[in-house]
Amino acid sequence: LIKNFCGATTEESLRKNALLIEEILSETVNRGHIYTTDLSSLRPCIYSEPTDTPALKKTILTSTLMTTDTKPIVPNTTALRPVFGSRLEQGQNQHKAEIFVDVVEKIYATISKEGSVTNFSLCGSVNLKSCLESKASVILGFNEDLVLASSESESYSTDVVLSNYILHETVKSDKFAVDRTLTVIAPQGEVPVLRYCTTRPNNGYPFSITTAVEEVPCSRDLVLTVKLRCEGNAASEAVGTTLDIPVPCTTSGLMKRFNELEQSAELQYENKKIVWKIKCLKAKSEAVAKFRLANANEGGFGRLELGPISMKFELSNQSTSGLKIRFLKTDQHSGSNIQRWIRYVTTSDCWVQHLT
């Protein structure tokens, strides 16, 4: 509810919109009981306006309508704007009628030292955010090979199978078996249209990690080479990737070398691990780092204390499950001048690769 009025729920946003939040709570809660959470009922009673955060002020839209010829690029902060425009914008009819659809997927993966995936699961959500003046009927068209089944064995191996899924109460799925569409009676604000889980990476695994460990002659040092390759589709890129690499407890220093700029690494002596940060990694490209660990092989068992590597990432314009939105339509009563946006994001819930 606060996100729909303020746009974002960061600490900075909550601090700047404290007066607005207090007004929302006073209208929502009555004598300790929740009176209503309906946005259309609360909006006439709320007079405070949301305060823009720096992230929202820098947002620039590069396109307006989603068509079959162009694919709009949506910054990460675009969908963080409030559902309602200011009263001045509404009075001058400047409030934009927009619909955002986010396909967000979180990956859990465990990889052996040989590079084979021993455990994989994916949990995703299709979130629809309506910034229209009232409820609207929104039709989402999914890819034709999408299957909502009770078990993955009920479909062919080439299908995109979602064995576990939950549909929101506002969703009508009676036409899904015919034309792969879901009709959403979208209220103002954000609703999770579809939540799903699968163990099939139909678009392949988004990353691959290759490592090599060498002993330095006449020394107690170890040289660790880590190669990270982004396997996403051509239009995707990973932003803010971080790799945590545990090192032997005897490590006393670190020397590093990278193949590209915009990379950094530091040795955290308290936690005995290397934190390797990659600012941006485009699809089909590699980031290579070579670390020389001083005194890491004291006693001759340094290799056994290396790893496992844990990675955090956000991969834009990537659907690992294979789920796609073919089209996004609204009914005639909602108007024709509606901006529609679709975004795909894949993030890591737990990505671990063993080195020993």
Short mmCIF file of C-alpha atoms in Angstrom, two decimals, residues 113 210-217 220-227 245-248 274 289-293 296-297 300-307 309 354-356:
data_model
loop_
_atom_site.label_atom_id
_atom_site.label_comp_id
_atom_site.label_asym_id
_atom_site.label_seq_id
_atom_site.Cartn_x
_atom_site.Cartn_y
_atom_site.Cartn_z
CA LYS A 113 33.87 -28.38 -9.09
CA THR A 210 35.75 -21.76 -14.60
CA THR A 211 38.56 -21.87 -12.03
CA ALA A 212 42.20 -22.93 -11.94
CA VAL A 213 44.54 -23.17 -8.94
CA GLU A 214 48.34 -23.20 -9.28
CA GLU A 215 51.13 -23.45 -6.75
CA VAL A 216 53.98 -20.95 -7.01
CA PRO A 217 57.38 -22.73 -7.05
CA ARG A 220 53.83 -20.67 -0.08
CA ASP A 221 51.60 -18.67 -2.41
CA LEU A 222 48.69 -19.88 -4.50
CA VAL A 223 47.45 -18.39 -7.78
CA LEU A 224 43.69 -18.60 -8.28
CA THR A 225 42.27 -17.80 -11.71
CA VAL A 226 38.51 -17.27 -11.98
CA LYS A 227 36.72 -16.85 -15.30
CA ILE A 245 35.52 -16.44 -2.60
CA PRO A 246 36.65 -17.94 0.74
CA VAL A 247 40.43 -18.32 1.02
CA PRO A 248 42.71 -20.29 3.38
CA ILE A 274 37.86 -12.23 -1.50
CA ALA A 289 40.52 -12.30 -12.51
CA LYS A 290 43.84 -13.70 -11.35
CA PHE A 291 44.52 -13.61 -7.62
CA ARG A 292 47.84 -14.37 -5.96
CA LEU A 293 47.25 -15.38 -2.35
CA ALA A 296 47.84 -19.43 1.34
CA ASN A 297 49.52 -22.82 0.86
CA GLY A 300 50.40 -27.81 1.72
CA PHE A 301 46.62 -27.97 2.23
CA GLY A 302 45.65 -24.53 0.93
CA ARG A 303 43.69 -25.91 -2.03
CA LEU A 304 41.25 -27.68 0.27
CA GLU A 305 40.28 -24.43 1.99
CA LEU A 306 39.38 -22.57 -1.21
CA GLY A 307 35.71 -21.94 -1.92
CA ILE A 309 32.20 -19.41 -4.55
CA HIS A 354 32.38 -25.67 -5.25
CA LEU A 355 36.12 -25.61 -5.87
CA THR A 356 37.06 -28.83 -4.06
#
